[in-house]
mmCIF file with all atom_site columns, C-alpha atoms in Angstrom:
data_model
loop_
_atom_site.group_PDB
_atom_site.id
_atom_site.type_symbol
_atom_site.label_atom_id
_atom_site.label_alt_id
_atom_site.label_comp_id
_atom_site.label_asym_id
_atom_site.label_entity_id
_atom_site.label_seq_id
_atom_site.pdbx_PDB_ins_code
_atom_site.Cartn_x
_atom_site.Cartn_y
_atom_site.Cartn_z
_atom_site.occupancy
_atom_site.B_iso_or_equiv
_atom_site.pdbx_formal_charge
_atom_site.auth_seq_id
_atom_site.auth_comp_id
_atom_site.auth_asym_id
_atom_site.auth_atom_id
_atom_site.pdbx_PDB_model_num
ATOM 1   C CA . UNK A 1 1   ? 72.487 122.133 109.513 1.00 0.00 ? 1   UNK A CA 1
ATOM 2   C CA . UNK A 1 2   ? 68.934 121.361 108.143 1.00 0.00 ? 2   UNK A CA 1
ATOM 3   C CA . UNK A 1 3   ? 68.134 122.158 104.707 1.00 0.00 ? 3   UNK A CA 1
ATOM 4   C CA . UNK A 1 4   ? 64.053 122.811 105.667 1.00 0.00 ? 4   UNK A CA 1
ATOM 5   C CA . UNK A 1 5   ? 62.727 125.753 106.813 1.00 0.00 ? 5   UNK A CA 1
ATOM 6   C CA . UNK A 1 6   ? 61.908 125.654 110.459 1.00 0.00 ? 6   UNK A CA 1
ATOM 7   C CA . UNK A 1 7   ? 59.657 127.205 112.954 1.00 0.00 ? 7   UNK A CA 1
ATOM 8   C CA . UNK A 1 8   ? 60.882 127.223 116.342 1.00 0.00 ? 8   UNK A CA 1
ATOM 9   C CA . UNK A 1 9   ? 58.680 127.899 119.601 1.00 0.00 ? 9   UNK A CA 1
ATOM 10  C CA . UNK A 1 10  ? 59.942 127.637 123.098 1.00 0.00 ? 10  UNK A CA 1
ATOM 11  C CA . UNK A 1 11  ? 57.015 127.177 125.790 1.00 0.00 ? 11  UNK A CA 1
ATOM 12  C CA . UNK A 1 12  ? 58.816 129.033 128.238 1.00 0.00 ? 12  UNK A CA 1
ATOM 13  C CA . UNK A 1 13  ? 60.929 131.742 127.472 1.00 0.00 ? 13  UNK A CA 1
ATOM 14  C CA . UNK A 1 14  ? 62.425 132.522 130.827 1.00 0.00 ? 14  UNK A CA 1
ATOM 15  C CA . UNK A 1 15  ? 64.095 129.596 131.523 1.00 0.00 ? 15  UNK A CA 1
ATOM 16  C CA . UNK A 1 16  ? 67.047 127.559 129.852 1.00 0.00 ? 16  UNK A CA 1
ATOM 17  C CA . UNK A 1 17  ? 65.885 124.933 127.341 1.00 0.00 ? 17  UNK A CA 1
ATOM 18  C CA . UNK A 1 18  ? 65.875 121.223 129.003 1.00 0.00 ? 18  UNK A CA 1
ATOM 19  C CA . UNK A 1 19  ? 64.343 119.302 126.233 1.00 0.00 ? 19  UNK A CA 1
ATOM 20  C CA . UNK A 1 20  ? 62.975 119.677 122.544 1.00 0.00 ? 20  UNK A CA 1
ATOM 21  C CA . UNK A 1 21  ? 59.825 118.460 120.411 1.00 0.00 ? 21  UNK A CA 1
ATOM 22  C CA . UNK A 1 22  ? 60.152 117.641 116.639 1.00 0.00 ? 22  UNK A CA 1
ATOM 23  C CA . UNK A 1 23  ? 56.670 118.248 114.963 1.00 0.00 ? 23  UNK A CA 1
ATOM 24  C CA . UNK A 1 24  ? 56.195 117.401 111.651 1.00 0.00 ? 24  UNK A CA 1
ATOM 25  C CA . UNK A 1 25  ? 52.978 118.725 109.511 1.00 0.00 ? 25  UNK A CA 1
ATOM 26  C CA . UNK A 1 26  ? 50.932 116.490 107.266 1.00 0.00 ? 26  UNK A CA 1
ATOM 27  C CA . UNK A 1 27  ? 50.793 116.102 103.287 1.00 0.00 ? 27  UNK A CA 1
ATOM 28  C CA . UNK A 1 28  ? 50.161 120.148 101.814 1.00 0.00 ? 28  UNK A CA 1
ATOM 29  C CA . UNK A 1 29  ? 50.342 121.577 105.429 1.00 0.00 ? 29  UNK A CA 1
ATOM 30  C CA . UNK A 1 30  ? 53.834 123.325 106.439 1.00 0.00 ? 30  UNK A CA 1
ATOM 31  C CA . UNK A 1 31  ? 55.974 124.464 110.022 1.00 0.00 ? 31  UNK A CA 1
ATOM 32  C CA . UNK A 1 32  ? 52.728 126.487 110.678 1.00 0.00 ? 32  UNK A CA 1
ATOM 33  C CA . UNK A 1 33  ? 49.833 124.242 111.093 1.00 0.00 ? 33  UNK A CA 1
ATOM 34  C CA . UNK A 1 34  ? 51.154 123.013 114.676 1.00 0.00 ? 34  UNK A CA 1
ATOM 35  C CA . UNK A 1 35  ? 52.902 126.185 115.862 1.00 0.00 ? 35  UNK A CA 1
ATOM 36  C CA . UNK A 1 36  ? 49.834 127.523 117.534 1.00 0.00 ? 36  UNK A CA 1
ATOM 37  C CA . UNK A 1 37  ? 49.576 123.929 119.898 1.00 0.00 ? 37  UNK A CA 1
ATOM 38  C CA . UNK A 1 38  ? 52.143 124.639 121.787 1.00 0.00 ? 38  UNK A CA 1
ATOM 39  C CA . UNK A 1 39  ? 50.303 126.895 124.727 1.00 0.00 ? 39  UNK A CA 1
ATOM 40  C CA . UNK A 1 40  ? 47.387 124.521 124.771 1.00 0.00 ? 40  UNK A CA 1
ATOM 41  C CA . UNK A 1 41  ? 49.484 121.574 125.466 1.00 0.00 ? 41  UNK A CA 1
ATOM 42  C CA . UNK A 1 42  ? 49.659 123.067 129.750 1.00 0.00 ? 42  UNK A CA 1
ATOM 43  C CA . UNK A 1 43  ? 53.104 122.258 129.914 1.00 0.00 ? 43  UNK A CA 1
ATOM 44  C CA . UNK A 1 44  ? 53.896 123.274 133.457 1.00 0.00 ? 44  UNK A CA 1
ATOM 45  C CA . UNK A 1 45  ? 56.473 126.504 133.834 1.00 0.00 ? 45  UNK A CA 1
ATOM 46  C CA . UNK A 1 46  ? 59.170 124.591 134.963 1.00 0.00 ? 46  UNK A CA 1
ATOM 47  C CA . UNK A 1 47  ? 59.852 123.394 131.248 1.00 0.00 ? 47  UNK A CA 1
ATOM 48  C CA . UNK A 1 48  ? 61.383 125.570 128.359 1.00 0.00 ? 48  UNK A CA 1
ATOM 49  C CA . UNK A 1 49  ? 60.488 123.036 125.426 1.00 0.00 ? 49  UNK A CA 1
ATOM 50  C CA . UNK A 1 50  ? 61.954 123.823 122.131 1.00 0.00 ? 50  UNK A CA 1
ATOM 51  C CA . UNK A 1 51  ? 59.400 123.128 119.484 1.00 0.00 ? 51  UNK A CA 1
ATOM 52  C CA . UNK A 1 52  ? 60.614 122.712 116.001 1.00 0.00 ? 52  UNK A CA 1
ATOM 53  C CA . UNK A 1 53  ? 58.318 122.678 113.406 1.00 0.00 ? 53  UNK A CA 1
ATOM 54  C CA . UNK A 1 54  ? 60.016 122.016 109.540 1.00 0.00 ? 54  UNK A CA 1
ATOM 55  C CA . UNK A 1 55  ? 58.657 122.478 106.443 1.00 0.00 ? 55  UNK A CA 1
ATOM 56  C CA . UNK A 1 56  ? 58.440 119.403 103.890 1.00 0.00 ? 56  UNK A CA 1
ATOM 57  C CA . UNK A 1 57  ? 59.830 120.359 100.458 1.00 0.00 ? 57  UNK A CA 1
ATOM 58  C CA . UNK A 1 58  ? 57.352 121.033 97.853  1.00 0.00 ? 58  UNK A CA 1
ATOM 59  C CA . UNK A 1 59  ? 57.060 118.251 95.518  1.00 0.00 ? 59  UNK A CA 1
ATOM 60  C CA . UNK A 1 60  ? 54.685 116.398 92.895  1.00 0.00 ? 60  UNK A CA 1
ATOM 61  C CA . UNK A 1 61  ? 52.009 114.143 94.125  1.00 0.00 ? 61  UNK A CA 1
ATOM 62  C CA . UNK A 1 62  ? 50.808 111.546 92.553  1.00 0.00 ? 62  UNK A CA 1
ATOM 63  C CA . UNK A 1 63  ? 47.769 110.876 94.228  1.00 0.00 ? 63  UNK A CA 1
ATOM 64  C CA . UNK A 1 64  ? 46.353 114.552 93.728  1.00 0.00 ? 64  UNK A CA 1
ATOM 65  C CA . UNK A 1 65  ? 47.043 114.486 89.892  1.00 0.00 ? 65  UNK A CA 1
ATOM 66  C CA . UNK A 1 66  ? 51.082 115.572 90.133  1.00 0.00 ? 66  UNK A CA 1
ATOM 67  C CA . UNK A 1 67  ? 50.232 118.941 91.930  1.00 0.00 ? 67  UNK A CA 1
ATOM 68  C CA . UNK A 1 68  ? 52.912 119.939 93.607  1.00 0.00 ? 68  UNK A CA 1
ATOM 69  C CA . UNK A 1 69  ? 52.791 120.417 97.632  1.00 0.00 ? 69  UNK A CA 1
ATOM 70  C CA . UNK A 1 70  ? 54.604 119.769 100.908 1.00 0.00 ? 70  UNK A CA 1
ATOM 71  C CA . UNK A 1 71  ? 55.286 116.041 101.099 1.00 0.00 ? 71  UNK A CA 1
ATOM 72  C CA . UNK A 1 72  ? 57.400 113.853 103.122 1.00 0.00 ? 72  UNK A CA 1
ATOM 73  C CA . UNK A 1 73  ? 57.434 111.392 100.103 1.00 0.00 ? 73  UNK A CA 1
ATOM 74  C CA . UNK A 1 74  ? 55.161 110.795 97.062  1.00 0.00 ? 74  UNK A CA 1
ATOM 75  C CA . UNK A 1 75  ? 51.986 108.474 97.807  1.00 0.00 ? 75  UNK A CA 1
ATOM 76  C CA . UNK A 1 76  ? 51.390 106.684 94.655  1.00 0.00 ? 76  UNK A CA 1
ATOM 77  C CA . UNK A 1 77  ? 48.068 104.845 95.749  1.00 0.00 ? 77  UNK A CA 1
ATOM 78  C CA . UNK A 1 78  ? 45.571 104.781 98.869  1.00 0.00 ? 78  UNK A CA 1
ATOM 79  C CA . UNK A 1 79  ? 43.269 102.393 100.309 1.00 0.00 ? 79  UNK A CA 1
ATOM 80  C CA . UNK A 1 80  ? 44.526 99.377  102.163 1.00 0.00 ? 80  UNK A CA 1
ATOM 81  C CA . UNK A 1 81  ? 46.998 98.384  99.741  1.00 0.00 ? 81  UNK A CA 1
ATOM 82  C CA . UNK A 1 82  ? 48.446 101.756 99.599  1.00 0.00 ? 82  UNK A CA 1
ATOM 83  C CA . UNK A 1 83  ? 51.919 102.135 97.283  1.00 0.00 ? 83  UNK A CA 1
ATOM 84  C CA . UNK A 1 84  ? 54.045 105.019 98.267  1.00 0.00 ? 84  UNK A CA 1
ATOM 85  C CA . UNK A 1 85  ? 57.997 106.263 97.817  1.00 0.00 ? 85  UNK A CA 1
ATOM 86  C CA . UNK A 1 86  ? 59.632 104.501 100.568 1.00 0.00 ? 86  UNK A CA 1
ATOM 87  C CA . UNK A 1 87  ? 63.185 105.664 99.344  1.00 0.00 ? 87  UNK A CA 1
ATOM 88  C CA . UNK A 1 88  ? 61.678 109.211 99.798  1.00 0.00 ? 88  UNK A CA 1
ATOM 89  C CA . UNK A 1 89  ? 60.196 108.362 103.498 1.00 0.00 ? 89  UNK A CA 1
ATOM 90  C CA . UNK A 1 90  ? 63.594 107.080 104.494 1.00 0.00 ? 90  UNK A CA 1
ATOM 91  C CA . UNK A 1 91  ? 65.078 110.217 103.244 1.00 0.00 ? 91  UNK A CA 1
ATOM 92  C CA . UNK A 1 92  ? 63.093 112.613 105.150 1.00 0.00 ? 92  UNK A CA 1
ATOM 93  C CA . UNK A 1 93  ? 63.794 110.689 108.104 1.00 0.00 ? 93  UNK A CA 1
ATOM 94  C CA . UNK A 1 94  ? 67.152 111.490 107.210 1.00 0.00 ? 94  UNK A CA 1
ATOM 95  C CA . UNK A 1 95  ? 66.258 114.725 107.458 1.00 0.00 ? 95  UNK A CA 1
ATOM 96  C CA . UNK A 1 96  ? 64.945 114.471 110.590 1.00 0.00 ? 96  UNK A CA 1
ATOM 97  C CA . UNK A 1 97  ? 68.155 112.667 112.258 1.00 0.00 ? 97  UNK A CA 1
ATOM 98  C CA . UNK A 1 98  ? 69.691 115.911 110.967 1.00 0.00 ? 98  UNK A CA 1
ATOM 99  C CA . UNK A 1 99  ? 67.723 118.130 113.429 1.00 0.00 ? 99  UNK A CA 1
ATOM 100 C CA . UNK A 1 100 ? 68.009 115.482 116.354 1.00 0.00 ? 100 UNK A CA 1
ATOM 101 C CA . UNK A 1 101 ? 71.409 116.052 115.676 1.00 0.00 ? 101 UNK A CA 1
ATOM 102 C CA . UNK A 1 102 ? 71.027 119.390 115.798 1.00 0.00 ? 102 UNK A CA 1
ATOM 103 C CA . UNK A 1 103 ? 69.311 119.180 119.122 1.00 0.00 ? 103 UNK A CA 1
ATOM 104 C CA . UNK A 1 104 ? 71.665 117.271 120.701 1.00 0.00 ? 104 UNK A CA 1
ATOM 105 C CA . UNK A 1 105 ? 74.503 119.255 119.322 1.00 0.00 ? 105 UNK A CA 1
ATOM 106 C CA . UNK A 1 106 ? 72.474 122.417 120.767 1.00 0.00 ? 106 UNK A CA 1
ATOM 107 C CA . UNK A 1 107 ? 72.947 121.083 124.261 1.00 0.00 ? 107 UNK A CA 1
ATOM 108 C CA . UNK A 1 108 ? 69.585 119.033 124.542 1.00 0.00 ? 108 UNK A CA 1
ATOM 109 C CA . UNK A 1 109 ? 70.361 115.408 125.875 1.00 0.00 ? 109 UNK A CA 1
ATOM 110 C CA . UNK A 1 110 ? 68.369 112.725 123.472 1.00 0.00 ? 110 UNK A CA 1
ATOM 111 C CA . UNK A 1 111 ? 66.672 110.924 126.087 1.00 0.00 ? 111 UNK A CA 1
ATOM 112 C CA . UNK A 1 112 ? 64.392 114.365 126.523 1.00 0.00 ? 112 UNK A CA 1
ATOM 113 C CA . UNK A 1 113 ? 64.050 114.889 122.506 1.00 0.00 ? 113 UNK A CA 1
ATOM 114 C CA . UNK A 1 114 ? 60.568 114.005 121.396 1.00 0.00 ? 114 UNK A CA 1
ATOM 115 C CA . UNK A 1 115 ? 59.236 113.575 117.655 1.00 0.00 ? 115 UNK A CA 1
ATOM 116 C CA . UNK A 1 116 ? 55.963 113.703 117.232 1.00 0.00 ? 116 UNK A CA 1
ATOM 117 C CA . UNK A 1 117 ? 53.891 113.621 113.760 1.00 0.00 ? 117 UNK A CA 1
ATOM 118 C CA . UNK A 1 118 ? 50.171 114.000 112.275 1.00 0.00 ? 118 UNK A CA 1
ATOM 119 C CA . UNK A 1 119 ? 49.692 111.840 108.885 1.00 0.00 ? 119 UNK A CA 1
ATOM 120 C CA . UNK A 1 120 ? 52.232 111.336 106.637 1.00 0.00 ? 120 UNK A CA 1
ATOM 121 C CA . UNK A 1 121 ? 54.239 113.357 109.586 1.00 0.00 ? 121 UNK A CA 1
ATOM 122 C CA . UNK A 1 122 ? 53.993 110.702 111.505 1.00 0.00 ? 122 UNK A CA 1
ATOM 123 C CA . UNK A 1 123 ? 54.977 107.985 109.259 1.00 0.00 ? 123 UNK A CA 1
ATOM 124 C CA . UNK A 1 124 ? 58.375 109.200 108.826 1.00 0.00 ? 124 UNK A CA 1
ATOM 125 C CA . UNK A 1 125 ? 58.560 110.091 112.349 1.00 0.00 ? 125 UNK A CA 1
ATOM 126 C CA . UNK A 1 126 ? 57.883 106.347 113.570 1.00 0.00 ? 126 UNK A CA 1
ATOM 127 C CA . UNK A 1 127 ? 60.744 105.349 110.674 1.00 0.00 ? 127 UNK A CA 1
ATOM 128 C CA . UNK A 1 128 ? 63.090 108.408 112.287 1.00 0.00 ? 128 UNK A CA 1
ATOM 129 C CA . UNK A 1 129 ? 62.459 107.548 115.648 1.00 0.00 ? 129 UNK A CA 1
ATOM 130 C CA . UNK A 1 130 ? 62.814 103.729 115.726 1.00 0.00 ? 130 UNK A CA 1
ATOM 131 C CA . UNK A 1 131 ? 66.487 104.114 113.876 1.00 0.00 ? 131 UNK A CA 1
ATOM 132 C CA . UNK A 1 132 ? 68.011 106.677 115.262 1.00 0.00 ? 132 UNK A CA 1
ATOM 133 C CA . UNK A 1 133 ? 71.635 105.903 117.261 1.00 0.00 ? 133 UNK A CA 1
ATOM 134 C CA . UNK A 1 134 ? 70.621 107.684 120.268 1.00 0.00 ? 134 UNK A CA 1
ATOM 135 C CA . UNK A 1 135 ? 68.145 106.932 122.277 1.00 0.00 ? 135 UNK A CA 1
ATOM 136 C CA . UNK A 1 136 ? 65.115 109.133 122.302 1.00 0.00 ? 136 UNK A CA 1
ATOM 137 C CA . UNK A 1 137 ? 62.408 110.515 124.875 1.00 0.00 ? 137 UNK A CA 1
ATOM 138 C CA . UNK A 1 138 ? 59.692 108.749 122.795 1.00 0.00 ? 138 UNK A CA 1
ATOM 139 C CA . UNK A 1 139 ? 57.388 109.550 119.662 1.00 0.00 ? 139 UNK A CA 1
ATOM 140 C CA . UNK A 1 140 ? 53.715 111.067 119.132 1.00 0.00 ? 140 UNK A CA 1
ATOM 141 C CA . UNK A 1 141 ? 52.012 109.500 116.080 1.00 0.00 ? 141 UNK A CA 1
ATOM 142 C CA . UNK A 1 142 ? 49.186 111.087 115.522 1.00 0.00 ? 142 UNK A CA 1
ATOM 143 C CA . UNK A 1 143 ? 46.518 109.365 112.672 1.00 0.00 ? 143 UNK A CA 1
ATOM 144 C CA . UNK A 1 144 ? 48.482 107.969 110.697 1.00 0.00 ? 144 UNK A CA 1
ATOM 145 C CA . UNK A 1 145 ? 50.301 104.549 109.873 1.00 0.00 ? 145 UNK A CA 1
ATOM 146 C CA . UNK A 1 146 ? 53.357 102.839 110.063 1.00 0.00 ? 146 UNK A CA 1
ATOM 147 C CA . UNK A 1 147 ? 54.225 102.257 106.329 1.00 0.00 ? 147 UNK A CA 1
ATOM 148 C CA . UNK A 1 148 ? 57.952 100.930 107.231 1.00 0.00 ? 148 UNK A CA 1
ATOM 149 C CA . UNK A 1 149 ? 56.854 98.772  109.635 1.00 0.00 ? 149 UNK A CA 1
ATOM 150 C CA . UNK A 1 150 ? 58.762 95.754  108.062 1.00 0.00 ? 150 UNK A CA 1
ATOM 151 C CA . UNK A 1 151 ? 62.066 97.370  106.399 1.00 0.00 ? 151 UNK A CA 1
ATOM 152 C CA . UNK A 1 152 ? 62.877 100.177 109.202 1.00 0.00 ? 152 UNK A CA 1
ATOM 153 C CA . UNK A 1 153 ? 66.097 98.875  110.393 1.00 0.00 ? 153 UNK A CA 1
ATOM 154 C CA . UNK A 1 154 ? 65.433 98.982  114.599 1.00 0.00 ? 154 UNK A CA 1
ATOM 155 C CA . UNK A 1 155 ? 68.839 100.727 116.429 1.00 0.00 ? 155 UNK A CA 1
ATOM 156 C CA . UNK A 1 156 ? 69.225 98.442  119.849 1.00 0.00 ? 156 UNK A CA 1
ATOM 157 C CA . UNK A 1 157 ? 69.224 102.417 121.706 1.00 0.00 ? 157 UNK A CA 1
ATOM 158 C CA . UNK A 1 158 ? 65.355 102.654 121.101 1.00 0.00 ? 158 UNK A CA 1
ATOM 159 C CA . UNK A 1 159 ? 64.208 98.991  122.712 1.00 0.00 ? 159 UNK A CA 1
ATOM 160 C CA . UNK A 1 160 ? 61.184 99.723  124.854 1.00 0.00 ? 160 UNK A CA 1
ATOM 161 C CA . UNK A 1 161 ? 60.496 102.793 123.555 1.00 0.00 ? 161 UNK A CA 1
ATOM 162 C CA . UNK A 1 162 ? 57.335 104.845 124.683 1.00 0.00 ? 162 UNK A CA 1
ATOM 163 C CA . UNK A 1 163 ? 55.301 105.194 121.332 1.00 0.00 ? 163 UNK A CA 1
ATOM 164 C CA . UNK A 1 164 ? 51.556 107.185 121.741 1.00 0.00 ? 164 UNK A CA 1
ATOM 165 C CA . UNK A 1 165 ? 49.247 106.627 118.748 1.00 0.00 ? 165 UNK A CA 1
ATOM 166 C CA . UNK A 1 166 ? 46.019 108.671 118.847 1.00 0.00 ? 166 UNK A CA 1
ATOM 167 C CA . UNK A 1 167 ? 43.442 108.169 115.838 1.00 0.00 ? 167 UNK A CA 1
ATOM 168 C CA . UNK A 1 168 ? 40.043 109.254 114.506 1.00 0.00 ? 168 UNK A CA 1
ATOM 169 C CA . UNK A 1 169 ? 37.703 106.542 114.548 1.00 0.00 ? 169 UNK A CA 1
ATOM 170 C CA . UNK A 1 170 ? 35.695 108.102 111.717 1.00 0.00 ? 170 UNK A CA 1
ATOM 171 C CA . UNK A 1 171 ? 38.902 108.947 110.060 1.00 0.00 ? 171 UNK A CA 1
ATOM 172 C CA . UNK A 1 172 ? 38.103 108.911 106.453 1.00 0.00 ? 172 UNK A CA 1
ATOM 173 C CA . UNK A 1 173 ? 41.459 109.482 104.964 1.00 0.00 ? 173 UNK A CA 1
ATOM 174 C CA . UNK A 1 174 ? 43.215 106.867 107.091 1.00 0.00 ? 174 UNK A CA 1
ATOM 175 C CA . UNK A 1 175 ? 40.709 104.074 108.625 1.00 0.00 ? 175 UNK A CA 1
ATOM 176 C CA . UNK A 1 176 ? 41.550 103.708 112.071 1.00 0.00 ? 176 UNK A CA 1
ATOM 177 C CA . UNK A 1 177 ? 42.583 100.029 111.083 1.00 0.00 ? 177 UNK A CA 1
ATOM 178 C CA . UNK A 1 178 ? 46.015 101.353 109.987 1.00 0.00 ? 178 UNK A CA 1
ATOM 179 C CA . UNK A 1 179 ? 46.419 103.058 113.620 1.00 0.00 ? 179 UNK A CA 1
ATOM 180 C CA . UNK A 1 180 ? 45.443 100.318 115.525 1.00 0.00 ? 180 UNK A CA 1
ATOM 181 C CA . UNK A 1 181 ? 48.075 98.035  112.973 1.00 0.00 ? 181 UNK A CA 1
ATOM 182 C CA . UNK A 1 182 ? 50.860 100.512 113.900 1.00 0.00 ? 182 UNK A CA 1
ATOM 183 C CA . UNK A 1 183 ? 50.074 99.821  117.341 1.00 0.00 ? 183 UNK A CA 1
ATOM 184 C CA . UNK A 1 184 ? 50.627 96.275  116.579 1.00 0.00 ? 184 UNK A CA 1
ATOM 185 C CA . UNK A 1 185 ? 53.823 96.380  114.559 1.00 0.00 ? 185 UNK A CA 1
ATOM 186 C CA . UNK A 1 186 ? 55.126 98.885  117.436 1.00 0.00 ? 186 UNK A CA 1
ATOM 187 C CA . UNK A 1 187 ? 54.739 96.028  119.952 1.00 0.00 ? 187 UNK A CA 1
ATOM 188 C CA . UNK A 1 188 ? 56.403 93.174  118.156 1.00 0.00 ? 188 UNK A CA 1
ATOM 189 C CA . UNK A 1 189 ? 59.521 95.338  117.191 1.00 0.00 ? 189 UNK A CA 1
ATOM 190 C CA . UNK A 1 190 ? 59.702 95.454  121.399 1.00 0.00 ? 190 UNK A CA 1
ATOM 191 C CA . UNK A 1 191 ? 58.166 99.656  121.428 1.00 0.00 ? 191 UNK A CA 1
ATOM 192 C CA . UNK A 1 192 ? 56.025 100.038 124.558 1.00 0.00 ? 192 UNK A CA 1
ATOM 193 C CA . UNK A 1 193 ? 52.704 102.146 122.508 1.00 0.00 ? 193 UNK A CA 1
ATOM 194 C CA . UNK A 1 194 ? 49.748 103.550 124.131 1.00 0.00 ? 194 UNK A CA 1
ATOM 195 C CA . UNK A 1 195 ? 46.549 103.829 122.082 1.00 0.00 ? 195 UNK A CA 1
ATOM 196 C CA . UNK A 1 196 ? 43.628 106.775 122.109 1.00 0.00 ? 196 UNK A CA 1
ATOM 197 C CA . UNK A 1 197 ? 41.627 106.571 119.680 1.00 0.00 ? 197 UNK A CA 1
ATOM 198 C CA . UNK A 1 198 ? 38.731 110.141 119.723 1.00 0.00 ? 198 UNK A CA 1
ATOM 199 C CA . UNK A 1 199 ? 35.247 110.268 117.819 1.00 0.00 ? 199 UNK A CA 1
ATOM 200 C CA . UNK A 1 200 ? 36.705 112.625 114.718 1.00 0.00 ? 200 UNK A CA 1
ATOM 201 C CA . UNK A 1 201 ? 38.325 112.301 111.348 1.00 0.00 ? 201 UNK A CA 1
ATOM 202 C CA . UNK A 1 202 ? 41.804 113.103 110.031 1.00 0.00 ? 202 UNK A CA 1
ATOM 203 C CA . UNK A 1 203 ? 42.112 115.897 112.194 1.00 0.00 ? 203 UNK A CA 1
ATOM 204 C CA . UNK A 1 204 ? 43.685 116.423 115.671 1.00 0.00 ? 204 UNK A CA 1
ATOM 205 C CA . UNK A 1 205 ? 40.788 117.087 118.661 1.00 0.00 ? 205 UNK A CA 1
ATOM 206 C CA . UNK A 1 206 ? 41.069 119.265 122.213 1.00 0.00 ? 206 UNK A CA 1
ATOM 207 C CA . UNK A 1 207 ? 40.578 115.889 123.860 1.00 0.00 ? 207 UNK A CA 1
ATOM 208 C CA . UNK A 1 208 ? 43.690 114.317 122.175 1.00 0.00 ? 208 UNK A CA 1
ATOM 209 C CA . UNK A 1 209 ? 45.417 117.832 122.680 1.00 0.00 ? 209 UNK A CA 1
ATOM 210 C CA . UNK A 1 210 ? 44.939 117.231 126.769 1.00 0.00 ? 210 UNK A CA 1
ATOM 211 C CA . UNK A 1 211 ? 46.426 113.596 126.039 1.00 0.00 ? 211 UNK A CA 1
ATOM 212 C CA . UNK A 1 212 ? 49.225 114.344 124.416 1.00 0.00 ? 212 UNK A CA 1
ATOM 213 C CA . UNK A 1 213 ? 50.134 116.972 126.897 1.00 0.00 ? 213 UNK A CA 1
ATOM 214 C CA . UNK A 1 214 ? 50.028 114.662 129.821 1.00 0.00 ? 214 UNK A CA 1
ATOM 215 C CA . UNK A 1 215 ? 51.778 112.312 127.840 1.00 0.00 ? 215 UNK A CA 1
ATOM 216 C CA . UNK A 1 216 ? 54.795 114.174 127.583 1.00 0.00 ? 216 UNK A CA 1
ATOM 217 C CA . UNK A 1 217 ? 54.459 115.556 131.016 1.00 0.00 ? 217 UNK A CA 1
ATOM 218 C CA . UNK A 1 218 ? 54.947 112.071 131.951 1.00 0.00 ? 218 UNK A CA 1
ATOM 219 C CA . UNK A 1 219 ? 58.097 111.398 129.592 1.00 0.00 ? 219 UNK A CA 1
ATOM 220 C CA . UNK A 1 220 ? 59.918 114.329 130.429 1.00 0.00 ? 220 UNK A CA 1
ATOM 221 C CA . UNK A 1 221 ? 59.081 114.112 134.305 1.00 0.00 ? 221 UNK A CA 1
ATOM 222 C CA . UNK A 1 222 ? 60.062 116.544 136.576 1.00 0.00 ? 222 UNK A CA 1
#
């Protein structure tokens, strides 16, 4: 079992669960700040999604003077040349190979388990995702970047898998150079990535929200 605290939403109650969705939160955001997407995503009726939504552990930052906050890992240094804990990425994508695990265990076959991340979120999703033994539906990285890009260690299961990378192009937090790069880095480690990029900043738009939706229509099919 996971050691985070997680929120769990199914979009359809009346029907068994046939796949699951792994959302992780951004740096000082927890399980919560997603929850609410799940209705506005239109999933259709027929699917009863399991959404789990963890909780990072609360620990210093160095970028915000030490405070202490959900984080994935420690960032030590922004801007282009950005410096962060990989060691701590890697083990929150640990973490995260605990609940596909969990999934999987739970009855959900991996190929219709989805991660899907906003920010730092999404950073250790695209390291989770990309090195996990079984292969996966696909991952939603939403602005952020792939900070891994050249140590994540690629399992053979997840060759041509379906990566879709939305981005603000006045994203002031993370220019939407570092999206675009992920996109990049996704393609020549053999990922198949689709690219949106939406007029907004570090934040996550209704546009994108219809996107992402059909995007996952279109994974998990009929």
């Amino acid at each position: 079992m996971t050691d985070l605290p997680v929120i769990e939403r199914v979009s359809n109650n009346l029907a068994e669960v046939n796949a699951s969705i792994i959302w992780l939160h951004g740096l000082g955001a927890d399980g919560n700040d997603f929850a609410p997407i799940v209705p506005e995503l239109g999933l259709p009726a027929a699917y009863a999604v399991r959404f789990l939504f963890p909780s990072a552990p609360s620990i210093p930052v160095t970028i915000n003077q030490g405070m202490v906050m959900p984080a994935w890992y420690d960032i030590m240094e922004l801007g282009e040349n950005r410096r962060l804990d990989e060691d701590g990425l890697r083990a929150s994508a640990g973490k995260v190979h605990v609940l596909l695990k969990q999934e999987i265990d739970r009855g959900v076959p991996s190929e219709r388990i989805l991660l899907a991340g906003f920010s730092q979120g999404g950073a250790v999703c695209l390291e989770a995702g990309l090195s996990f033994q079984d292969r996966i539906g696909g991952i939603i990285a939403l602005s952020t970047y792939f900070p891994t890009a050249t140590s994540v260690v690629v399992h053979p299961a997840q060759s041509g898998l379906p990566v879709l990378v939305c981005h603000g192009s006045m994203d002031p937090m993370l220019n939407e150079s570092l999206g675009r790069a992920a996109v990049e880095s996704l393609r020549r480690l053999g990922m198949v990535p689709e690219y949106h990029a939406y007029p907004m900043v570090h934040q996550v738009s209704p546009q994108e929200i219809v996107q992402i939706g059909q995007w996952i229509r279109a994974i998990l099919g009929n």
